[in-house]
């Protein structure tokens, strides 16, 4: 098979790194060659962050190129718009309807664009949008936004649910596991 | 067993499997996780040193004493450690001495984009360059073997995309390494002119032997395929090239210093044309040209920034891709910011009010340079926050100096701030300098340091007392302040900058992300009391926005630090659910 690509975009501090680790563990369990590339350091301080996940028989570059992502998991609206050129034609965008103002918007030197979801929908066919923050809170913690989104994504993929549950167990500390399993299920059902 | 690992984790695994027992490093993105991962392994002593020079000296001593020793740092860290590196090249090893150095093409988290391969050439040592996590582990192990067999320090060069990409690694066993005997040997270990002269000749002989090793092809591999294009490449650029030119022939360089002359010439004889694909400087390309080969490369590929498969496709094949886009929608940039609750914010707010010139330094507080705070005038390298202030003092005199302050963080202070303090007192400067002590090395992701009093493993240890240290150095004015007490901060800054002597202000409040910091609740705005004076907006807090004519607190961002309560003159900010 040709390598498939998942791109995770969001704002530093939203838990995108943990999301990529869970996805990585699930893909490894499926026996794929996997490469992932992450952003550490400065951008994690509230900057625009992106994680690339590629899997298949053999993966070379860990980086996803423009029009290269089969799936894009966007943790924030503006970030989904920023990284949209990386979505493959007919790729699927899963977007969290959360808005986090970047500093130029806060200081008034820029405006947060209106109606991003509608604009994206008019260009892209496969869009799943949801309020993952509300679901995460319902599951018990606002921090589980990442796991809710993974749940949504898992429901679109051909990998068995049990593989995902196991990957959660491998990645998340025991004492938070139940809450996160719940968050995953809520995302899975929201699809 | 197979495991998905960051390049950095794989280097750590290589250090473990090689049987190394002493590790001393200083954090720096993208190298930090190497040493952080090492502490999980038993049987290795690991430490955070105050800076990279100290770290490499500790590792050097350990190697001379017979252990396999290791040090990791970012590219600019090697500048600091360059002094021991160049002379350890003469001394060589005993137990293997390996240094991982992580470059940052694209400057994701760095102040410059230097190419550390030049250090291998300049110090006449060896440099290996892995292109994924498996190679990162294998090359690290090899590096120890080369170091011992050829009696040289060995550098392993990483880059952000190798360090911070995960790929699959086959784990191996740790070798039971016996310490090499330590013998008194001044001719080899005491570098003064007479000994150094003899050792230099040995270094030159060693380079000849290493060239043979490079040519042997264990590290540098020819892959013959379609011979119309031959690509010479190394590191992550190899992976990008494979995406764009899957059918080309390759000379994949794994040992980038010394380069394999004979392999390069052999490769050239087999292919019609050669493109050298390497990030940053034309290091391999110029070497090929020195061999008389007409290679292509930087004539079309950039010297600046990171490469990608897209960039190679565009520059070398003229490919352009159609992509989704939101046409003419303007998407605001999202630069990194000081976190909500960051103690540095209170200080910079006060500094802005006083319109001071700030010679800054490197750490989370560098983010104070961005709008709306715009609070830094300079940022050069670690340590320059204090010394550049002294330079301003000597260039423009004492009166001018009263408008200038130098700032740096606690980790930066023990890295290279102390010598600056000494310089100011010793040379009769009057600068006011500030240590922004947030009890942690923040920017690189929370490492303990000598000021917070915990070791790399979180064990309590002796704490540097900055106040006593400053008195011992000769400062007579030392103050301690809480940056969230904005009025007092302004008062103390005024008093100290006015003085005709040097002052040190220790600005103390722990990083809001530390587990020990327990802010509670969330701020709400009383819109009846709010006069829209916009003082709170000057804080540049990511939780405070001005939306549709109203000051709004984003409850998902607010940590309840309460700084905004201290700057609001109308009592319009209220803590809810707080303590
Ligand atoms: C020579 C060198 N080594 C390492 C780094 C990486 N680095 C950047 S900021 C920083 C630490 C800053 O910590 P601190 O001074 O405590 O400030 P904080 O980030 O906590 O505010 C480090 C290690 C560097 N830029 N230069």
Coordinates of C-alpha atoms in Angstrom, one line a residue, chain B:
Chain B
X1 CA 11.6 -5.9 20.2
X2 CA 10.5 -3.0 18.0
X3 CA 9.5 0.4 19.3
X4 CA 8.4 3.7 17.9
X5 CA 10.9 6.2 19.1
X6 CA 11.9 9.8 18.7
X7 CA 15.3 10.3 17.1
X8 CA 16.3 11.7 20.5
X9 CA 15.0 8.7 22.4
X10 CA 16.9 6.4 19.9
X11 CA 20.1 8.2 20.6
X12 CA 19.5 7.7 24.3
X13 CA 18.9 4.0 23.6
X14 CA 22.2 3.9 21.7
X15 CA 24.0 5.4 24.6
X16 CA 22.5 2.8 26.9
X17 CA 23.2 -0.2 24.6
X18 CA 26.8 1.0 24.1
X19 CA 27.3 0.6 27.8
X20 CA 28.1 4.2 28.5
X21 CA 28.0 5.2 32.2
X22 CA 28.5 8.9 32.4
X23 CA 26.3 11.6 30.7
X24 CA 26.5 15.3 31.2
X25 CA 24.4 17.7 29.1
X26 CA 22.7 21.0 29.0
X27 CA 19.2 21.3 27.6
X28 CA 18.5 22.9 24.3
X29 CA 15.8 22.3 21.7
X30 CA 15.9 20.0 19.7
X31 CA 18.4 18.0 21.7
X32 CA 16.8 18.0 25.2
X33 CA 14.9 14.7 25.2
X34 CA 18.1 12.7 24.6
X35 CA 19.3 13.3 28.1
X36 CA 15.8 13.3 29.6
X37 CA 15.3 9.8 28.1
X38 CA 18.6 8.5 29.4
X39 CA 17.6 8.9 33.1
X40 CA 15.1 6.1 32.6
X41 CA 17.9 3.6 32.1
X42 CA 19.7 2.0 35.0
X43 CA 23.4 2.0 35.3
X44 CA 24.0 5.4 33.7
X45 CA 25.0 8.4 35.8
X46 CA 23.3 11.5 34.1
X47 CA 23.3 15.1 35.0
X48 CA 22.3 18.5 33.8
X49 CA 25.4 20.6 33.8
X50 CA 25.2 24.4 34.2
X51 CA 26.3 24.8 30.5
X52 CA 27.6 22.9 27.6
X53 CA 31.3 23.6 28.2
X54 CA 31.0 22.2 31.7
X55 CA 29.0 19.2 30.3
X56 CA 31.6 18.3 27.7
X57 CA 34.5 18.8 30.2
X58 CA 32.8 16.4 32.6
X59 CA 32.3 13.9 29.8
X60 CA 35.9 14.4 28.7
X61 CA 37.2 13.7 32.2
X62 CA 35.0 10.6 32.4
X63 CA 36.3 9.3 29.1
X64 CA 39.9 9.9 30.1
X65 CA 39.1 8.1 33.3
X66 CA 38.1 5.1 31.2
X67 CA 34.3 5.3 30.9
X68 CA 32.2 5.6 27.8
X69 CA 30.9 9.1 28.2
X70 CA 28.4 11.2 26.4
X71 CA 27.1 14.8 26.1
X72 CA 24.2 16.2 24.2
X73 CA 23.5 19.8 23.2
X74 CA 21.9 22.0 20.6
X75 CA 23.9 23.5 17.8
X76 CA 24.6 26.8 19.6
X77 CA 25.6 24.8 22.6
X78 CA 28.5 23.5 20.7
X79 CA 29.8 27.0 20.4
X80 CA 30.0 27.1 24.2
X81 CA 31.6 23.7 24.3
X82 CA 34.0 24.4 21.4
X83 CA 36.9 25.0 23.7
X84 CA 37.1 21.5 25.2
X85 CA 36.1 19.9 21.9
X86 CA 39.1 21.3 20.0
X87 CA 41.6 20.1 22.6
X88 CA 39.9 16.8 23.3
X89 CA 40.6 16.2 19.6
X90 CA 44.3 16.1 20.5
X91 CA 43.8 14.1 23.7
X92 CA 41.5 11.7 22.0
X93 CA 39.5 9.3 24.1
X94 CA 40.2 6.2 26.3
X95 CA 36.7 5.2 27.1
X96 CA 34.6 6.4 24.1
X97 CA 33.6 10.1 24.0
X98 CA 30.5 10.9 22.0
X99 CA 28.8 14.2 21.5
X100 CA 25.3 14.6 20.0
X101 CA 24.7 18.0 18.5
X102 CA 21.3 18.9 17.2
X103 CA 21.0 21.5 14.4
X104 CA 17.8 23.5 13.9
X105 CA 17.3 24.3 10.1
X106 CA 14.2 26.5 9.9
X107 CA 14.9 27.8 13.3
X108 CA 11.9 26.3 15.0
X109 CA 13.4 27.2 18.4
X110 CA 16.7 28.9 17.9
X111 CA 18.4 32.2 17.5
X112 CA 20.5 31.2 14.5
X113 CA 20.7 28.5 11.9
X114 CA 24.4 27.5 12.0
X115 CA 25.6 24.3 10.5
X116 CA 27.6 22.3 13.0
X117 CA 29.3 20.1 10.4
X118 CA 31.9 22.9 10.2
X119 CA 32.9 22.0 13.8
X120 CA 33.9 18.5 12.8
X121 CA 36.2 19.7 10.1
X122 CA 37.6 22.6 12.2
X123 CA 38.3 20.3 15.2
X124 CA 39.5 17.4 13.1
X125 CA 37.2 14.9 14.6
X126 CA 34.5 12.6 13.2
X127 CA 30.9 13.3 12.5
X128 CA 28.1 10.8 11.8
X129 CA 24.7 11.9 10.5
X130 CA 21.6 9.6 11.0
X131 CA 18.5 10.0 8.9
X132 CA 15.9 8.3 11.1
X133 CA 15.6 6.8 14.6
X134 CA 17.0 3.4 13.8
X135 CA 20.1 5.0 12.4
X136 CA 20.2 7.4 15.3
X137 CA 20.6 4.5 17.7
X138 CA 23.0 2.5 15.5
X139 CA 25.2 5.4 14.7
X140 CA 25.4 6.4 18.4
X141 CA 26.7 2.9 19.2
X142 CA 29.1 3.0 16.3
X143 CA 30.3 6.4 17.4
X144 CA 31.6 4.9 20.7
X145 CA 33.4 2.2 18.8
X146 CA 35.0 4.6 16.4
X147 CA 35.9 6.9 19.3
X148 CA 37.9 4.1 21.0
X149 CA 39.4 2.5 17.9
X150 CA 40.6 5.8 16.4
X151 CA 41.2 7.6 19.7
X152 CA 39.0 10.6 18.9
X153 CA 35.9 12.3 20.1
X154 CA 33.0 11.5 17.7
X155 CA 30.1 13.9 17.0
X156 CA 26.6 12.7 16.0
X157 CA 24.8 15.3 14.1
X158 CA 21.0 15.5 14.4
X159 CA 18.5 18.0 13.1
X160 CA 15.1 19.0 14.3
X161 CA 13.3 16.6 11.9
X162 CA 15.5 13.6 13.0
X163 CA 15.4 14.5 16.7
X164 CA 11.7 15.1 16.8
X165 CA 10.4 12.5 14.4
X166 CA 9.4 9.1 15.6
X167 CA 10.1 5.9 13.6
X168 CA 10.5 2.3 14.4
X169 CA 13.6 1.1 16.2
X170 CA 14.8 -2.5 16.8
X171 CA 16.0 -2.6 20.4
X172 CA 19.2 -4.4 21.3
X173 CA 21.0 -5.5 24.5
X174 CA 23.3 -3.3 26.6
X175 CA 26.9 -4.3 26.3
X176 CA 28.6 -5.0 29.6
X177 CA 31.3 -2.4 29.2
X178 CA 34.5 -2.8 31.4
X179 CA 36.0 0.6 32.3
X180 CA 39.3 1.0 30.3
X181 CA 42.3 1.2 32.6
X182 CA 43.3 4.7 33.6
X183 CA 47.1 5.3 33.3
X184 CA 49.1 8.3 34.0
X185 CA 50.0 9.6 30.6
X186 CA 50.9 13.3 30.5
X187 CA 52.1 13.2 26.9
X188 CA 48.6 12.4 25.9
X189 CA 46.4 14.0 28.5
X190 CA 48.3 17.2 29.5
X191 CA 48.0 19.6 26.6
X192 CA 50.7 22.2 26.8
X193 CA 52.8 23.3 23.9
X194 CA 55.4 20.5 23.9
X195 CA 52.8 17.7 24.2
X196 CA 50.3 19.5 21.9
X197 CA 52.8 19.7 19.1
X198 CA 53.3 15.9 19.2
X199 CA 49.6 15.3 19.4
X200 CA 48.8 17.5 16.5
X201 CA 50.9 15.3 14.2
X202 CA 49.0 12.3 15.6
X203 CA 45.7 14.0 14.8
X204 CA 46.7 14.5 11.2
X205 CA 47.7 10.9 10.9
X206 CA 44.4 9.9 12.5
X207 CA 42.5 11.9 9.8
X208 CA 44.1 9.8 7.1
X209 CA 43.0 6.6 8.7
X210 CA 39.5 8.0 9.2
X211 CA 39.3 8.8 5.5
X212 CA 39.9 5.1 4.8
X213 CA 37.2 4.2 7.2
X214 CA 34.8 6.7 5.5
X215 CA 35.7 5.1 2.1
X216 CA 35.0 1.6 3.4
X217 CA 31.3 2.2 2.9
X218 CA 29.9 1.0 6.3
X219 CA 28.5 4.5 6.9
X220 CA 28.4 5.8 3.3
X221 CA 26.3 3.7 1.0
X222 CA 26.0 3.6 -2.8
X223 CA 22.6 2.6 -4.1
X224 CA 22.7 2.2 -7.9
X225 CA 19.4 2.5 -9.6
X226 CA 18.6 4.7 -12.6
X227 CA 22.0 6.2 -13.5
X228 CA 20.8 9.3 -15.3
X229 CA 20.7 11.1 -12.0
X230 CA 22.9 10.5 -9.0
X231 CA 22.1 12.1 -5.7
X232 CA 24.5 12.7 -2.9
X233 CA 22.7 13.4 0.3
X234 CA 22.7 12.9 4.1
X235 CA 20.4 13.1 7.1
X236 CA 16.8 14.0 6.8
X237 CA 17.5 15.4 3.3
X238 CA 18.0 11.7 2.2
X239 CA 14.4 10.9 3.2
X240 CA 13.0 14.0 1.3
X241 CA 15.1 13.1 -1.8
X242 CA 13.7 9.5 -1.8
X243 CA 10.2 10.9 -2.0
X244 CA 10.9 13.0 -5.0
X245 CA 13.5 10.8 -6.8
X246 CA 12.5 7.3 -5.9
X247 CA 14.3 5.8 -8.9
X248 CA 17.5 7.7 -8.8
X249 CA 20.9 6.4 -7.7
X250 CA 22.2 7.5 -4.3
X251 CA 25.3 8.0 -2.4
X252 CA 23.9 8.3 1.1
X253 CA 26.4 9.9 3.4
X254 CA 26.3 8.6 7.0
X255 CA 29.7 9.9 7.9
X256 CA 29.7 13.5 6.9
X257 CA 33.2 14.1 8.2
X258 CA 35.7 13.0 6.9
X259 CA 33.9 12.5 3.6
X260 CA 34.7 9.5 1.5
X261 CA 36.7 10.8 -1.5
X262 CA 37.0 7.5 -3.3
X263 CA 33.4 6.5 -2.9
X264 CA 32.4 9.9 -4.2
X265 CA 34.6 9.5 -7.3
X266 CA 33.4 6.0 -7.8
X267 CA 29.8 7.2 -7.6
X268 CA 30.5 10.0 -10.0
X269 CA 31.9 7.5 -12.6
X270 CA 28.6 5.6 -12.5
X271 CA 26.1 8.3 -13.0
X272 CA 25.5 10.9 -15.6
X273 CA 25.0 13.9 -13.4
X274 CA 25.2 14.6 -9.7
X275 CA 22.9 16.7 -7.5
X276 CA 24.0 17.3 -3.9
X277 CA 21.0 17.7 -1.6
X278 CA 21.9 19.0 1.9
X279 CA 20.2 21.5 4.2
X280 CA 22.1 24.7 5.2
X281 CA 25.7 25.1 3.9
X282 CA 27.1 23.4 0.8
X283 CA 29.4 21.3 3.0
X284 CA 29.3 18.1 0.9
X285 CA 28.9 20.1 -2.4
X286 CA 32.1 22.1 -1.9
X287 CA 34.0 19.0 -1.0
X288 CA 32.8 17.3 -4.3
X289 CA 33.9 20.4 -6.2
X290 CA 37.3 20.3 -4.5
X291 CA 37.6 16.8 -6.0
X292 CA 37.1 18.3 -9.4
X293 CA 33.5 17.2 -9.9
X294 CA 30.9 19.5 -11.5
X295 CA 28.0 18.9 -9.2
X296 CA 24.7 20.7 -8.9
X297 CA 23.0 21.8 -5.7
X298 CA 23.0 25.2 -4.2
X299 CA 22.7 26.7 -7.6
X300 CA 19.0 25.9 -7.2
X301 CA 18.5 24.9 -3.6
X302 CA 18.4 27.5 -0.8
X303 CA 21.0 28.1 1.9
X304 CA 18.4 29.2 4.3
X305 CA 15.6 27.3 6.0
X306 CA 14.5 23.7 6.1
X307 CA 14.0 21.5 3.0
X308 CA 11.0 19.4 2.2
X309 CA 10.0 17.1 -0.6
X310 CA 7.8 19.9 -1.9
X311 CA 10.7 22.3 -2.0
X312 CA 12.9 19.7 -3.9
X313 CA 10.1 19.0 -6.3
X314 CA 9.6 22.7 -7.0
X315 CA 13.3 23.7 -7.3
X316 CA 14.6 20.7 -9.1
X317 CA 11.7 19.5 -11.1
X318 CA 9.5 22.6 -11.4
X319 CA 6.6 20.8 -9.9
X320 CA 3.7 22.9 -8.6
X321 CA 0.7 21.4 -6.7
X322 CA -2.9 22.4 -6.7
X323 CA -4.2 22.7 -3.2
X324 CA -7.3 23.6 -1.3
X325 CA -7.3 27.1 -0.1
X326 CA -9.7 29.7 1.2
X327 CA -8.8 32.1 -1.6
X328 CA -8.2 35.6 -0.3
X329 CA -9.1 34.9 3.3
X330 CA -6.5 36.5 5.5
X331 CA -5.4 34.1 8.2
X332 CA -3.8 35.8 11.1
X333 CA -0.4 34.4 12.2
X334 CA -0.2 32.6 15.5
X335 CA 3.2 33.4 17.1
X336 CA 4.1 31.7 20.4
X337 CA 3.2 33.7 23.5
X338 CA 4.0 33.8 27.2
X339 CA 1.5 31.4 28.8
X340 CA -1.4 32.7 30.8
X341 CA -0.1 33.0 34.4
X342 CA 3.5 33.5 33.2
X343 CA 5.5 35.4 35.9
X344 CA 7.6 37.2 33.3
X345 CA 4.5 39.1 32.2
X346 CA 4.2 41.1 35.4
X347 CA 7.9 42.2 35.1
X348 CA 7.7 43.3 31.5
X349 CA 4.5 45.2 32.2
X350 CA 6.3 47.2 34.8
X351 CA 9.4 47.6 32.6
X352 CA 7.2 49.0 29.7
X353 CA 5.6 51.5 32.0
X354 CA 9.1 52.9 32.9
X355 CA 10.2 52.9 29.2
X356 CA 13.4 51.1 30.0
X357 CA 15.9 49.8 27.4
X358 CA 16.2 46.0 28.0
X359 CA 19.2 44.0 26.9
X360 CA 17.5 40.6 26.9
X361 CA 18.5 37.0 26.8
X362 CA 17.2 33.6 25.8
X363 CA 14.4 31.8 27.5
X364 CA 10.6 32.1 27.8
X365 CA 11.1 35.8 28.6
X366 CA 12.4 36.3 25.0
X367 CA 8.7 36.2 24.1
X368 CA 8.4 39.5 25.8
X369 CA 9.9 40.9 22.6
X370 CA 6.7 40.3 20.7
X371 CA 3.6 42.6 20.7
X372 CA 1.9 43.9 22.7
X373 CA 4.8 44.0 25.2
X374 CA 7.6 44.8 22.7
X375 CA 9.9 44.8 25.7
X376 CA 13.3 43.6 24.5
X377 CA 15.9 45.7 22.8
X378 CA 18.5 43.0 22.3
X379 CA 18.8 39.2 22.4
X380 CA 22.2 37.7 21.3
X381 CA 23.1 34.5 23.1
X382 CA 22.9 33.0 26.6
X383 CA 24.6 35.4 29.0
X384 CA 24.5 38.5 26.9
X385 CA 21.6 39.9 28.8
X386 CA 23.9 41.2 31.5
X387 CA 27.1 41.8 29.5
X388 CA 25.3 43.7 26.7
X389 CA 23.9 46.1 29.4
X390 CA 27.5 46.7 30.6
X391 CA 28.4 47.4 27.0
X392 CA 25.6 50.0 26.8
X393 CA 26.9 51.5 30.0
X394 CA 30.5 51.8 28.7
X395 CA 29.4 53.1 25.3
X396 CA 27.0 55.8 26.5
X397 CA 28.0 56.5 30.1
X398 CA 26.4 56.2 33.5
X399 CA 23.5 58.6 33.0
X400 CA 22.3 56.7 29.9
X401 CA 22.9 53.4 31.8
X402 CA 20.2 54.4 34.3
X403 CA 17.6 53.8 31.5
X404 CA 19.0 50.3 30.7
X405 CA 18.4 47.0 32.5
X406 CA 19.8 43.5 31.6
X407 CA 17.6 40.5 32.1
X408 CA 18.0 36.7 32.1
X409 CA 16.3 33.6 33.6
X410 CA 17.6 31.4 36.4
X411 CA 19.0 28.7 34.2
X412 CA 20.6 31.2 31.9
X413 CA 22.1 32.8 35.0
X414 CA 24.0 29.7 36.0
X415 CA 24.7 28.9 32.3
X416 CA 26.7 32.1 31.7
X417 CA 25.4 35.0 33.8
X418 CA 27.8 34.8 36.7
X419 CA 30.8 35.9 34.7
X420 CA 28.8 38.9 33.4
X421 CA 28.1 39.9 37.0
X422 CA 31.7 39.8 37.8
X423 CA 32.6 41.9 34.8
X424 CA 30.2 44.6 35.8
X425 CA 31.5 44.9 39.4
X426 CA 35.1 44.4 38.5
X427 CA 35.1 47.1 35.8
X428 CA 33.1 49.6 37.8
X429 CA 29.9 49.5 35.9
X430 CA 26.6 50.7 37.3
X431 CA 24.1 48.4 35.4
X432 CA 21.0 47.2 37.0
X433 CA 20.5 43.5 36.1
X434 CA 17.6 41.1 36.8
X435 CA 17.5 37.4 37.3
X436 CA 14.0 36.3 36.3
X437 CA 13.8 33.3 38.6
X438 CA 10.8 31.1 37.8
X439 CA 12.3 28.1 39.6
X440 CA 12.8 26.1 36.4
X441 CA 14.4 26.0 32.9
X442 CA 11.2 26.9 31.2
X443 CA 11.6 27.3 27.5
X444 CA 13.2 23.9 26.9
X445 CA 10.3 22.2 28.6
X446 CA 11.0 22.2 32.4
X447 CA 14.4 21.0 33.4
X448 CA 15.6 21.3 36.9
X449 CA 18.6 23.5 37.4
X450 CA 21.1 24.6 40.1
X451 CA 18.9 27.5 41.2
X452 CA 15.8 25.4 41.9
X453 CA 17.7 22.9 44.0
X454 CA 16.6 19.6 42.2
X455 CA 18.7 17.3 40.2
X456 CA 17.8 15.8 36.8
X457 CA 16.1 13.0 38.6
X458 CA 14.1 15.3 40.8
X459 CA 16.2 14.6 43.9
X460 CA 16.7 17.6 46.3
X461 CA 20.2 19.0 46.2
X462 CA 22.0 22.1 47.3
X463 CA 20.6 25.3 45.8
X464 CA 22.6 28.2 44.4
X465 CA 21.9 31.3 46.6
X466 CA 22.0 34.1 44.0
X467 CA 21.8 36.7 46.7
X468 CA 24.8 35.5 48.6
X469 CA 26.7 34.9 45.3
X470 CA 26.1 38.5 44.2
X471 CA 27.3 39.9 47.6
X472 CA 30.4 37.7 47.3
X473 CA 31.1 39.0 43.8
X474 CA 30.9 42.5 45.1
X475 CA 27.3 43.7 44.5
X476 CA 26.1 45.8 47.4
X477 CA 22.6 46.4 46.1
X478 CA 20.6 43.2 45.9
X479 CA 16.8 43.2 46.0
X480 CA 14.1 40.5 45.8
X481 CA 10.7 41.2 44.3
X482 CA 7.5 39.4 43.2
X483 CA 6.7 40.5 39.6
X484 CA 3.0 40.2 40.3
X485 CA 3.2 42.9 42.8
X486 CA 3.3 45.4 40.0
X487 CA 3.5 48.6 42.1
X488 CA 6.4 47.4 44.2
X489 CA 8.2 46.1 41.0
X490 CA 7.9 49.6 39.5
X491 CA 9.1 51.2 42.7
X492 CA 12.2 48.9 43.1
X493 CA 13.1 49.3 39.4
X494 CA 13.0 53.1 39.8
X495 CA 15.2 53.0 42.9
X496 CA 17.8 50.6 41.5
X497 CA 18.2 52.1 38.1
X498 CA 18.8 55.5 39.7
X499 CA 21.7 54.3 41.8
X500 CA 25.3 55.0 40.9
X501 CA 26.3 51.5 41.6
X502 CA 25.5 48.1 40.1
X503 CA 22.3 46.4 41.3
X504 CA 21.0 42.9 41.1
X505 CA 17.2 42.3 41.3
X506 CA 16.0 38.8 41.8
X507 CA 12.5 38.6 40.4
X508 CA 10.9 35.5 42.0
X509 CA 7.7 33.7 41.1
X510 CA 7.5 30.1 39.9
X511 CA 6.4 29.2 36.3
X512 CA 2.6 28.7 36.2
X513 CA 3.0 25.3 34.5
X514 CA 4.8 23.8 37.5
X515 CA 2.8 21.2 39.3
X516 CA 3.6 22.8 42.6
X517 CA 1.9 26.0 41.5
X518 CA -1.8 25.8 42.3
X519 CA -3.6 28.8 41.0
X520 CA -7.4 28.3 41.3
X521 CA -10.4 29.8 39.7
X522 CA -10.9 32.1 36.8
X523 CA -11.2 35.8 36.4
X524 CA -14.5 37.4 35.3
X525 CA -15.0 41.0 34.2
X526 CA -17.6 43.2 35.8
X527 CA -18.7 45.2 32.7
X528 CA -20.4 47.8 34.8
X529 CA -17.1 48.7 36.4
X530 CA -14.9 48.3 33.4
X531 CA -14.0 51.7 31.9
X532 CA -12.2 50.1 28.9
X533 CA -9.0 51.8 29.9
X534 CA -7.2 48.9 28.2
X535 CA -4.5 48.5 30.9
X536 CA -5.3 44.7 31.1
X537 CA -4.9 44.4 27.3
X538 CA -1.3 45.8 27.7
X539 CA -0.4 42.6 29.5
X540 CA -0.6 40.5 26.4
X541 CA -2.3 37.7 28.2
X542 CA -3.7 35.1 25.8
X543 CA -6.8 34.7 28.1
X544 CA -7.9 38.4 27.7
X545 CA -9.5 39.7 24.5
X546 CA -11.3 42.7 23.5
X547 CA -14.3 41.4 21.5
X548 CA -17.2 43.5 20.2
X549 CA -16.3 46.4 22.6
X550 CA -16.1 44.2 25.6
X551 CA -13.1 42.8 27.6
X552 CA -13.6 39.0 27.7
X553 CA -11.8 36.4 29.7
X554 CA -11.4 33.1 27.9
X555 CA -12.1 30.6 30.7
X556 CA -10.3 27.8 28.9
X557 CA -7.1 29.8 29.0
X558 CA -7.3 31.7 32.3
X559 CA -5.4 29.9 35.1
X560 CA -6.5 32.4 37.8
X561 CA -3.0 33.9 38.4
X562 CA -4.7 37.2 39.3
X563 CA -2.1 39.5 37.7
X564 CA -4.9 41.4 35.8
X565 CA -6.6 42.2 39.1
X566 CA -3.4 44.0 40.1
X567 CA -3.3 46.2 37.0
X568 CA -7.0 47.1 36.9
X569 CA -7.5 50.5 38.5
X570 CA -11.3 50.2 38.6
X571 CA -11.8 46.9 40.4
X572 CA -13.5 45.5 37.4
X573 CA -11.7 42.1 37.5
X574 CA -13.0 39.5 40.0
X575 CA -11.6 36.1 40.8
X576 CA -14.3 33.4 40.8
X577 CA -13.7 30.0 42.4
X578 CA -10.3 31.1 43.4
X579 CA -8.4 31.1 46.7

